[in-house]
Short mmCIF file of C-alpha atoms in Angstrom, two decimals:
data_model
loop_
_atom_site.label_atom_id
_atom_site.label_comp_id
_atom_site.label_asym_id
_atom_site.label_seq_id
_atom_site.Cartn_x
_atom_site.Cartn_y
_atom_site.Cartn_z
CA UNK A 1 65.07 95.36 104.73
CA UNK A 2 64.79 99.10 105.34
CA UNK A 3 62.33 98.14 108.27
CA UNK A 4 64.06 99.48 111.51
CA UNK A 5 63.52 102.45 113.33
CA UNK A 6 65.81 105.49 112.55
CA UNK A 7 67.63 104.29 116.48
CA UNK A 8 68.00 100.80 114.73
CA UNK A 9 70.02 102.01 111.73
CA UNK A 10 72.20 104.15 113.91
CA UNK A 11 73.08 101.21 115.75
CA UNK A 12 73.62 99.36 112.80
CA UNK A 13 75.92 102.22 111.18
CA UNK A 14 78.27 101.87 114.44
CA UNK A 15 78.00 98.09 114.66
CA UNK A 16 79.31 98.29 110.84
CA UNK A 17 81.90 101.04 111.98
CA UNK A 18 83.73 99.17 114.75
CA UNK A 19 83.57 96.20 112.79
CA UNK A 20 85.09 97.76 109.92
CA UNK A 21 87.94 99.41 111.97
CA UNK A 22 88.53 95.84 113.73
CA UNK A 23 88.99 93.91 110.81
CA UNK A 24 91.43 96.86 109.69
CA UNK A 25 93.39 96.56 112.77
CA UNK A 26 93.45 92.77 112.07
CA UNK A 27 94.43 93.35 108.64
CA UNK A 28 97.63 95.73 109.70
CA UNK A 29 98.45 93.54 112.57
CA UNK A 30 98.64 90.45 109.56
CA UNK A 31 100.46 93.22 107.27
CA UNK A 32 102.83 93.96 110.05
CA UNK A 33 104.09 90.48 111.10
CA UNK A 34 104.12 90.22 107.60
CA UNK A 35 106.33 93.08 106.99
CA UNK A 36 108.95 91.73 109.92
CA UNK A 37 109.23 88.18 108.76
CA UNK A 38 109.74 88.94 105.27
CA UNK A 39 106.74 87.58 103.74
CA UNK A 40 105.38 90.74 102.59
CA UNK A 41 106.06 90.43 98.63
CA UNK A 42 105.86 93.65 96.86
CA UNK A 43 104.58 94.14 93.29
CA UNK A 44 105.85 96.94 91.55
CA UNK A 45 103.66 98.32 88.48
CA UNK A 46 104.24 101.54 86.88
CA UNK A 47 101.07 104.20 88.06
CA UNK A 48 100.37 107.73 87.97
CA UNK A 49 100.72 108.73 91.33
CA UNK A 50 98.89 111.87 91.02
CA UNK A 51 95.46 110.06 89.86
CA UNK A 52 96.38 107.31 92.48
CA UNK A 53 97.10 109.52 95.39
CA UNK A 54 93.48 111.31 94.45
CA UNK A 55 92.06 107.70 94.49
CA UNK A 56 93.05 107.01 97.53
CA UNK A 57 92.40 110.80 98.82
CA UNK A 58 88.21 110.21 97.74
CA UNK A 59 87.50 107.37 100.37
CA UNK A 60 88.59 110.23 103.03
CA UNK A 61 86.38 113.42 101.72
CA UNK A 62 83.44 112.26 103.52
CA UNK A 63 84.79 111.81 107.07
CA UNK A 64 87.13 115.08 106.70
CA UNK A 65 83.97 116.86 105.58
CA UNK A 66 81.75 115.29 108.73
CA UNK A 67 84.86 115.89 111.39
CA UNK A 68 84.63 119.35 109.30
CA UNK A 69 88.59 119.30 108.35
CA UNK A 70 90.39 121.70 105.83
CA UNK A 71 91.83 118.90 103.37
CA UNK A 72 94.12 120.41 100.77
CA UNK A 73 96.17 118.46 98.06
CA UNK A 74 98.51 120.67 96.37
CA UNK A 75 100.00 118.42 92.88
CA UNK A 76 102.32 119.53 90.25
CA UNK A 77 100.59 119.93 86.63
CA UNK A 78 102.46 117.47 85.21
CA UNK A 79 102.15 113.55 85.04
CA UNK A 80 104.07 111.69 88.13
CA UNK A 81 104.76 108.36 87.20
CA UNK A 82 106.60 106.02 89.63
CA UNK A 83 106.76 102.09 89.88
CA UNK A 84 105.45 101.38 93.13
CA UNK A 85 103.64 98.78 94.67
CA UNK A 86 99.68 99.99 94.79
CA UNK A 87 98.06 98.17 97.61
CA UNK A 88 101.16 99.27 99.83
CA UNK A 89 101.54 103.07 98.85
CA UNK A 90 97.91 102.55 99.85
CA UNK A 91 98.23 101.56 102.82
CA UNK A 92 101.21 104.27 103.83
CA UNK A 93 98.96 107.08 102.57
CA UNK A 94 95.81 106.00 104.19
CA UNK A 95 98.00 105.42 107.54
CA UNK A 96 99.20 108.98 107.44
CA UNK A 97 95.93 110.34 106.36
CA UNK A 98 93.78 108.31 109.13
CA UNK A 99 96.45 110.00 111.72
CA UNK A 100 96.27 113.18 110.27
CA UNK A 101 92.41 113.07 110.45
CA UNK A 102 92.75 111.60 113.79
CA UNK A 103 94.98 114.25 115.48
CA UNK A 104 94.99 117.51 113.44
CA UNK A 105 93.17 120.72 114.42
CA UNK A 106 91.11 121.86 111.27
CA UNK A 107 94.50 121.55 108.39
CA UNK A 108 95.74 118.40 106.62
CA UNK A 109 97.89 119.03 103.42
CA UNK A 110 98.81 116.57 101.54
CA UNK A 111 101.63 117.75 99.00
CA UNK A 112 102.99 115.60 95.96
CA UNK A 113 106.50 117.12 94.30
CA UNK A 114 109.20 115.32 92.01
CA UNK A 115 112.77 115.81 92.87
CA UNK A 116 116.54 113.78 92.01
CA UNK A 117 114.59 110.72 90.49
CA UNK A 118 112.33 110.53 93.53
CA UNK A 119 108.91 111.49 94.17
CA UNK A 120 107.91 112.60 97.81
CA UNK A 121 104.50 112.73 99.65
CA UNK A 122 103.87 115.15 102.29
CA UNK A 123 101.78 115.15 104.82
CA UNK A 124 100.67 118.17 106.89
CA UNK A 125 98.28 118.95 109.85
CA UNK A 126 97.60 121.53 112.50
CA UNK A 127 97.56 118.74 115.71
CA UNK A 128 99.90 119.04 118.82
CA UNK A 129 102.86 119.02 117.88
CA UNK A 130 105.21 115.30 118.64
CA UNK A 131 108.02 116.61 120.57
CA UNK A 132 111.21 116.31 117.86
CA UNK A 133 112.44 114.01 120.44
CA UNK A 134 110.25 111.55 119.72
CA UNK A 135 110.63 111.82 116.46
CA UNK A 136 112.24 108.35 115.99
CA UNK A 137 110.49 106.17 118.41
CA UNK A 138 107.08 107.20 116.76
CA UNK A 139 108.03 104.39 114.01
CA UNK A 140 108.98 101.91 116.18
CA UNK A 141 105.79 99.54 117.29
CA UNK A 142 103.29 99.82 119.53
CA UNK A 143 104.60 103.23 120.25
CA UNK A 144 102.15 105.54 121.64
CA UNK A 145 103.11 109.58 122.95
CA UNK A 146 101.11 109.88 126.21
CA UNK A 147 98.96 112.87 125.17
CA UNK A 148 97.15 110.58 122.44
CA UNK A 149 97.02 107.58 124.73
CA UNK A 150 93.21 108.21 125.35
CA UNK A 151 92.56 108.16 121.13
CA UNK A 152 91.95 105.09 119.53
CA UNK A 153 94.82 103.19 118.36
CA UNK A 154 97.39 100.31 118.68
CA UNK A 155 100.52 102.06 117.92
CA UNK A 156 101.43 99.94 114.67
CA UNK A 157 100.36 102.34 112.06
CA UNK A 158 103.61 104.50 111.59
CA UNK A 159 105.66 101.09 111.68
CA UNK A 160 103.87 99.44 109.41
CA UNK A 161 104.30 102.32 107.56
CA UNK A 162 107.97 102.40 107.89
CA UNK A 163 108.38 98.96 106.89
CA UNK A 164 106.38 99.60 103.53
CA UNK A 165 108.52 102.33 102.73
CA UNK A 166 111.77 100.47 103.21
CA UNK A 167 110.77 97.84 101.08
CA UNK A 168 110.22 100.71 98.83
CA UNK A 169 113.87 101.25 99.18
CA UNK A 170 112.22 105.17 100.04
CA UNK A 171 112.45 107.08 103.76
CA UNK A 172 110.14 108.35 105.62
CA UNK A 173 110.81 111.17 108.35
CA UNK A 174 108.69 113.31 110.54
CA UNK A 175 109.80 117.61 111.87
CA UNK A 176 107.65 120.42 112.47
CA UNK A 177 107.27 123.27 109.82
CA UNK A 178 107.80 126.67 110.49
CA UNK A 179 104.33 127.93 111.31
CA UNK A 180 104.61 124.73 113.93
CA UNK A 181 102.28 121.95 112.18
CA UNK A 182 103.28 118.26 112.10
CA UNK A 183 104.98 116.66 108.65
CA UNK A 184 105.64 113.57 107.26
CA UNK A 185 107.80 113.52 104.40
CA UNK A 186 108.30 110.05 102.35
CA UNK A 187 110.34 109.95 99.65
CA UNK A 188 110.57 107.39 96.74
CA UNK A 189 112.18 106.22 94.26
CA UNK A 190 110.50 107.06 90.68
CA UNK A 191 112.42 103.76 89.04
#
C-alpha cells in the first residue's frame, strides 16, 4: 500500500529476503533427497547455452554490483548448443555462482569453452583458497570447511550440484589456478 515508513519497508525487504532464501533451502533440500532416491527426472531439450548461461547470469548483476564484485563472463563467439536439462543446469550454475558471490574477494569468472563433444563451465573467484585436500569431501553433503562455518549455509549446495551433473552423465571438479583463485570446472556432454 506504499504507506509504511522508510524503517517499515526495510523490514519488509529482509522479511522477504530470509523468506526467499528459506524456501530455497527447502527447495534444494526437496531437490536433494530427490536427487539420492532417484526421483529426480531430467528433461533434456536442446538450448543455447551461451544465451542461457547469460539468463541465468542477469538474476545475479544486482547483488554482485551491491556486494561490489568484479563479475566477468568470458564466451566463445560462436553458438554453443548442448541438450541439457534447463531447470537443473540452473540450478548447478546458480549454486556455484551463489558460492562464488558468497566467498570470493572482489573476482568471479565465469568461463564457457567447447572441447571433444563437451562443453565446460568454469567458475572462478578470488576467496580463500579450499585446501586441495578437501577437494573431494566438499561434494559430499552437509560438508562444511571450518573457516566458512560462521557464513550462511547448510552444506548441500556442491552435492546437489554433483548429483545434477552426474545425471548429466558430465563431472564436476574443483583445483586452484595458478595466480591461486578457486575453480570449478564442469564438463558436459554437448549430445
Amino acid at each position: 500500500s506504499n504507506d509504511g515508513s522508510k524503517q517499515t519497508k526495510d523490514y519488509l525487504n529482509i522479511i522477504n529476503k530470509n523468506t526467499q532464501r528459506l524456501l530455497d533451502l527447502s527447495n534444494q533440500l526437496l531437490d536433494f533427497r530427490r536427487t539420492e532416491t532417484k526421483g529426480f527426472q531430467l528433461n533434456f531439450v536442446k538450448t543455447d547455452v551461451l544465451l542461457w548461461t547469460e539468463n541465468i547470469l542477469t538474476r545475479f548483476y544486482k547483488s554482485f554490483e551491491e556486494k561490489d564484485k568484479d563479475l566477468q563472463f568470458i564466451k566463445p563467439d560462436y553458438p554453443v548448443e548442448a541438450f541439457i536439462d534447463r531447470e537443473a543446469f540452473a540450478k548447478i550454475t546458480s549454486n556455484l555462482l551463489t558460492n562464488a558471490l558468497k566467498y570470493s574477494q572482489k573476482i568471479i569468472r565465469v568461463e564457457i569453452k567447447i572441447a571433444d563433444s563437451k562443453f565446460t563451465l568454469t567458475v572462478t573467484n578470488d576467496g580463500v583458497l579450499i585446501p586441495l585436500n578437501q577437494k573431494e569431501r566438499i561434494f559430499t553433503p552437509f560438508y562444511r570447511l571450518k573457516e566458512n562455518e560462521t557464513l550462511p549455509g547448510s552444506g548441500i549446495g556442491l552435492s546437489l550440484v554433483q548429483s545434477l551433473i552426474d545425471l548429466h552423465k558430465g563431472t564436476i571438479s574443483y583445483t586452484h589456478t595458478t595466480d591461486g583463485m578457486n575453480r570449478f570446472i564442469v564438463s558436459l556432454p554437448l549430445g
